[in-house]
PDB file of C-alpha atoms in Angstrom:
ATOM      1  CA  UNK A  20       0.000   0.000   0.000  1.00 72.00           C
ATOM      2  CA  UNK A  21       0.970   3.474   0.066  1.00 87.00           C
ATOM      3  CA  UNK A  22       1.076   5.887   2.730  1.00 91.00           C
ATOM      4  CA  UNK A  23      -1.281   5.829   5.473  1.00 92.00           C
ATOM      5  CA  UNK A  24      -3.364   8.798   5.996  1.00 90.00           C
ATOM      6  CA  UNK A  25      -4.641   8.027   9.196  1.00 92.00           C
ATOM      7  CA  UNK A  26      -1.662   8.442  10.721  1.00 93.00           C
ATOM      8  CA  UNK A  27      -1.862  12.052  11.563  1.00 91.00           C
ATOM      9  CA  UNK A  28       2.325  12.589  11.156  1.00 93.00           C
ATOM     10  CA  UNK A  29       5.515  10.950  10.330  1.00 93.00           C
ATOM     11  CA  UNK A  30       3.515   8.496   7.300  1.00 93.00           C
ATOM     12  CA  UNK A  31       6.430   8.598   5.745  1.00 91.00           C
ATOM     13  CA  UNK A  32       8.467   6.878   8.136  1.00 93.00           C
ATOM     14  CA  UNK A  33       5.575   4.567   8.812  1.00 96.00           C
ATOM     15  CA  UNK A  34       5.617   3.917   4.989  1.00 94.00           C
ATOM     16  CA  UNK A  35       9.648   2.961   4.912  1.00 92.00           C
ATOM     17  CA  UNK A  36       8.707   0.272   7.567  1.00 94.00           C
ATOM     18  CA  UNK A  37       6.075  -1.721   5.987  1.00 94.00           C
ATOM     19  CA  UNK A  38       8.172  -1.420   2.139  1.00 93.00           C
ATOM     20  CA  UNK A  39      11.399  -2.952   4.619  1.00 90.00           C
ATOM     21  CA  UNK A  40       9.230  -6.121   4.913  1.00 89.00           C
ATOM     22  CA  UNK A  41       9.639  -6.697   1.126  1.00 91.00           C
ATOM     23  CA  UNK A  42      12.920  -5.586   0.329  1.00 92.00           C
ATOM     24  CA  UNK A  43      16.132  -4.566   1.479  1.00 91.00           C
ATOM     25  CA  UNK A  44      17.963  -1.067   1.970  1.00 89.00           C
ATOM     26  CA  UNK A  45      21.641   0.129   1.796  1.00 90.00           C
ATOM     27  CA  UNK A  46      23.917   3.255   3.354  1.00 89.00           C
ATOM     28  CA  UNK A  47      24.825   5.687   0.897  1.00 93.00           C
ATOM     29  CA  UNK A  48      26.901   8.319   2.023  1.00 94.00           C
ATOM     30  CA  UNK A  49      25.434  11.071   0.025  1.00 95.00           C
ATOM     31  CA  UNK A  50      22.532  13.409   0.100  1.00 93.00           C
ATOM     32  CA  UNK A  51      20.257  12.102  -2.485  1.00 90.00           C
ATOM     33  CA  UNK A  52      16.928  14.750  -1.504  1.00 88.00           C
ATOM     34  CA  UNK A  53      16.700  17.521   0.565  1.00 87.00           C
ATOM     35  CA  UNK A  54      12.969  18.364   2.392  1.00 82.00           C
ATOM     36  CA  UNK A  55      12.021  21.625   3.274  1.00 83.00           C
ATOM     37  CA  UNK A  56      10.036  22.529   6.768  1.00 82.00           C
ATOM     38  CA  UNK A  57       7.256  25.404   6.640  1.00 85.00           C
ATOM     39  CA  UNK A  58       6.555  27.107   9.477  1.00 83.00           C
ATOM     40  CA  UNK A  59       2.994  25.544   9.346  1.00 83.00           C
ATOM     41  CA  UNK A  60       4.136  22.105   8.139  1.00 84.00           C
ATOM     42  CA  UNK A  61       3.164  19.111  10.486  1.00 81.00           C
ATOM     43  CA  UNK A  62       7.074  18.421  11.539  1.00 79.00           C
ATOM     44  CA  UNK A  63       6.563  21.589  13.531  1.00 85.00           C
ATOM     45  CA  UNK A  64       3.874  20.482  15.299  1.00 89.00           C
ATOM     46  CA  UNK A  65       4.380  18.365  18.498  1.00 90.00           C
ATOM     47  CA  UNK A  66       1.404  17.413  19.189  1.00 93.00           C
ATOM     48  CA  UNK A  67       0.822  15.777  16.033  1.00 93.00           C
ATOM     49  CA  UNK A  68       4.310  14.137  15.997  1.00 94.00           C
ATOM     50  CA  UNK A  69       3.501  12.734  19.127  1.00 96.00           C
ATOM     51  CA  UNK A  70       0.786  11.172  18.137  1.00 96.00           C
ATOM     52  CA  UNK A  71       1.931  10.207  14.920  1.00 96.00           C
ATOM     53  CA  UNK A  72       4.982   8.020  16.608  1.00 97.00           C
ATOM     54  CA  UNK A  73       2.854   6.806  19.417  1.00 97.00           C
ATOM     55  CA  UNK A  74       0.350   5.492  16.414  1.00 97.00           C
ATOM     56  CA  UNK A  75       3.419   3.992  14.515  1.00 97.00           C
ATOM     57  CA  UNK A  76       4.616   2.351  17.577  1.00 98.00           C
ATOM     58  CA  UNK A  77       1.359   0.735  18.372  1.00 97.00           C
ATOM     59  CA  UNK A  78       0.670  -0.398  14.702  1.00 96.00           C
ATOM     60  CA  UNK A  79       4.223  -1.927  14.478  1.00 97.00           C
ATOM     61  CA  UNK A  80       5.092  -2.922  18.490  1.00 97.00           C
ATOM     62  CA  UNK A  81       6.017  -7.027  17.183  1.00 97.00           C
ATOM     63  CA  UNK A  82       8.151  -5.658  14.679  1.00 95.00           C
ATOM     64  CA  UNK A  83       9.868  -2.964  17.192  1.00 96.00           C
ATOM     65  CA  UNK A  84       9.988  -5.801  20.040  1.00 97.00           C
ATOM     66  CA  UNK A  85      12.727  -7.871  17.294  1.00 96.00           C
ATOM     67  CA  UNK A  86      15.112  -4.826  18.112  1.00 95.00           C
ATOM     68  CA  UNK A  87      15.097  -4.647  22.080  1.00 97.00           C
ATOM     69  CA  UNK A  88      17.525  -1.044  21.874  1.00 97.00           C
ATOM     70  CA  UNK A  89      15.183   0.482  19.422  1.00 96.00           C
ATOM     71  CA  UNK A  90      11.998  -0.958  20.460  1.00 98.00           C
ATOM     72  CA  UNK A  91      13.181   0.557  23.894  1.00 98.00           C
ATOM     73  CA  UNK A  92      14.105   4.082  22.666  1.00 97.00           C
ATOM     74  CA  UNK A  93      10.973   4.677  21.036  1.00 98.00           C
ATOM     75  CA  UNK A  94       8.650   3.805  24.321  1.00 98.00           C
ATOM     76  CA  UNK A  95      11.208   6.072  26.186  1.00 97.00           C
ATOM     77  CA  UNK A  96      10.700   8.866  23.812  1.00 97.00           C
ATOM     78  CA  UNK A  97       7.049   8.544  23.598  1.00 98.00           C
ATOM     79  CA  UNK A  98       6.649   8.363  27.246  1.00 97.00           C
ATOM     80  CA  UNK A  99       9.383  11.004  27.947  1.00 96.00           C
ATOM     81  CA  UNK A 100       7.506  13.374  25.772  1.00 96.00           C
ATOM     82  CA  UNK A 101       3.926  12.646  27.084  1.00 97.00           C
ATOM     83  CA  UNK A 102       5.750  12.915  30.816  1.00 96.00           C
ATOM     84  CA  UNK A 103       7.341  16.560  30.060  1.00 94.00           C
ATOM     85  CA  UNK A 104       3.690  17.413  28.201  1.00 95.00           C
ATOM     86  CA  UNK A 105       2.120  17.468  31.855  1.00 95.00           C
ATOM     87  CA  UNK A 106       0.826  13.813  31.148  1.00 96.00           C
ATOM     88  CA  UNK A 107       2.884  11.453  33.104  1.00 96.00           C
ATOM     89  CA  UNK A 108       0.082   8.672  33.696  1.00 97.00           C
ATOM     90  CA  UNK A 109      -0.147   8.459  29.686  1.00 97.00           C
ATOM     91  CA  UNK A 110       3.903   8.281  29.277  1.00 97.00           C
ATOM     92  CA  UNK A 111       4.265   5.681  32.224  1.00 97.00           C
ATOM     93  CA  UNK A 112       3.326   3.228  30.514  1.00 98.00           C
ATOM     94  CA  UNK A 113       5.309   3.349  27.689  1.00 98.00           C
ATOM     95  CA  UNK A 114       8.150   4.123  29.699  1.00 98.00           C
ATOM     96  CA  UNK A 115       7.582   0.479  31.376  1.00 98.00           C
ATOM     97  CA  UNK A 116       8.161  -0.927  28.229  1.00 98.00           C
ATOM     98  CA  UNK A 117      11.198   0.793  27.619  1.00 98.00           C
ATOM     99  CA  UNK A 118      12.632  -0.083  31.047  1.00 98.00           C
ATOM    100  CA  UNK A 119      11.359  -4.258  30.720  1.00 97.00           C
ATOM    101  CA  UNK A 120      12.860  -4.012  27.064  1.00 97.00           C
ATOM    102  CA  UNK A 121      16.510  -2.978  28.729  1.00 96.00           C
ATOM    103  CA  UNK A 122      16.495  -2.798  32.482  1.00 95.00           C
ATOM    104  CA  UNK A 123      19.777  -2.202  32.780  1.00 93.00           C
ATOM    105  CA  UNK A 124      19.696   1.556  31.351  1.00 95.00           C
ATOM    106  CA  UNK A 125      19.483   3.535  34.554  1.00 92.00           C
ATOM    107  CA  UNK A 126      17.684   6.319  32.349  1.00 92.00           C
ATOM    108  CA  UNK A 127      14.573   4.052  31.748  1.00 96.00           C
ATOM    109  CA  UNK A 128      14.664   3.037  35.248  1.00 95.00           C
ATOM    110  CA  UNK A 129      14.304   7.012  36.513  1.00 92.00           C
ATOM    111  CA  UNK A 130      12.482   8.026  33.956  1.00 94.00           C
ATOM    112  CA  UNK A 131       9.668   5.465  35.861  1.00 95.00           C
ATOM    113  CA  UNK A 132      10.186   6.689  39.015  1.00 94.00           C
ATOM    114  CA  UNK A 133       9.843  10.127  38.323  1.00 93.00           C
ATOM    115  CA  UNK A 134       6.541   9.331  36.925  1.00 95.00           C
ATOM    116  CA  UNK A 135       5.595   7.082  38.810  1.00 95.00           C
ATOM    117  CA  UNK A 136       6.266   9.529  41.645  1.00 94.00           C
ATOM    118  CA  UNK A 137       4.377  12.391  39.417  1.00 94.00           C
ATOM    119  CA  UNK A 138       0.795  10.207  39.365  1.00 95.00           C
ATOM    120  CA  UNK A 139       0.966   9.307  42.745  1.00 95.00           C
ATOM    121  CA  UNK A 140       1.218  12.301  44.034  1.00 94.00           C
ATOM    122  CA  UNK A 141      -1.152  13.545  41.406  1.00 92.00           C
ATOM    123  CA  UNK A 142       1.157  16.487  40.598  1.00 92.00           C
ATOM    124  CA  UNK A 143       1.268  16.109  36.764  1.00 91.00           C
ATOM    125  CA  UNK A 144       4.192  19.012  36.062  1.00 92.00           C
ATOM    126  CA  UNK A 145       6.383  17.355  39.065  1.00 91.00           C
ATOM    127  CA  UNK A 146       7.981  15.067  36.210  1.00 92.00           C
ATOM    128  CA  UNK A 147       9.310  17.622  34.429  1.00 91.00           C
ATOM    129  CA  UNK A 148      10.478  19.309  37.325  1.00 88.00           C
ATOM    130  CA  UNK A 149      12.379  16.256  38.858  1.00 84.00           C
ATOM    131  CA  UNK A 150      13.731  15.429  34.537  1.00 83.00           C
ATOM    132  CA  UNK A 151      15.023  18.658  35.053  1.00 83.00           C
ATOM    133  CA  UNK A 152      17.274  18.121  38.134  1.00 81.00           C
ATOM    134  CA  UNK A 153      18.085  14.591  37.328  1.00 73.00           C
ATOM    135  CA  UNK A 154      19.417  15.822  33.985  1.00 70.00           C
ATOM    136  CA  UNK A 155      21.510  18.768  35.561  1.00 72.00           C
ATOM    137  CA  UNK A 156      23.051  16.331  38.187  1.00 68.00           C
ATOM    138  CA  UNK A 157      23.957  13.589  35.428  1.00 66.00           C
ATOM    139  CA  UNK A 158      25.542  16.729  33.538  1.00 71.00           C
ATOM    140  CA  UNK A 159      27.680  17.791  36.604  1.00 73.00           C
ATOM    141  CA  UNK A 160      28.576  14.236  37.183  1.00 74.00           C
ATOM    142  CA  UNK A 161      29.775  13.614  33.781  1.00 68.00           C
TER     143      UNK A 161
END
């Protein structure tokens, strides 16, 4: 098929997954297109985004699950992002996933606390408070 229109952003990338299933792809090391971003264009919208890789996610979880790193890093984004939105109780569960898919990564492992933390004590903008100070004390310590 072509690209899905339901998918209200990133089709594209959701396209490139399903036409990997039937063929394979190579590196090259050159710029072969270049896109251009409006100011009004759908890459510049968060929201949108959000959704858009939160749908993609869903739709293609077995497939992500084959590639425990990846499939990881995309429930950590998704849940990140929901977390620093002032929705921790919708990014805590995909930040589960990324921290069953690699529990050693001390990053998933906060990242569940702080939410965790966040929607039990029903303070939704206290995750992106505590992201906040975690990050700035992982900065000093590196």
């Amino acid at each position: 098929g072509l690209v899905d229109e339901s998918i209200p952003a990133l089709q594209d990338w959701e396209f490139w997954i399903r036409a990997a299933a039937y063929t394979q792809f190579a590196f090259l090391p050159e710029v072969l297109t270049k896109g251009i971003v409006l100011a009004d264009s759908i890459a510049n919208n968060l929201v949108k985004r959000l959704r858009g890789r939160e749908f993609i996610f869903i739709k293609h979880e077995q497939l992500f699950k084959t590639l425990p790193q990846t499939y990881a890093r995309h429930a950590y984004s998704i849940g990140n992002t929901h977390a620093l939105m002032g929705a921790p109780a919708k990014g805590l569960p995909f930040l589960k996933k990324a921290f069953f898919a690699c529990p050693f990564k001390p990053k998933y492992l906060a990242a569940c606390i702080l939410a965790y933390t966040a929607v039990l004590c029903r303070r939704d903008k206290l995750y992106k408070s505590l992201a906040r100070i975690f990050h700035s004390a992982r900065r000093d310590a590196a």
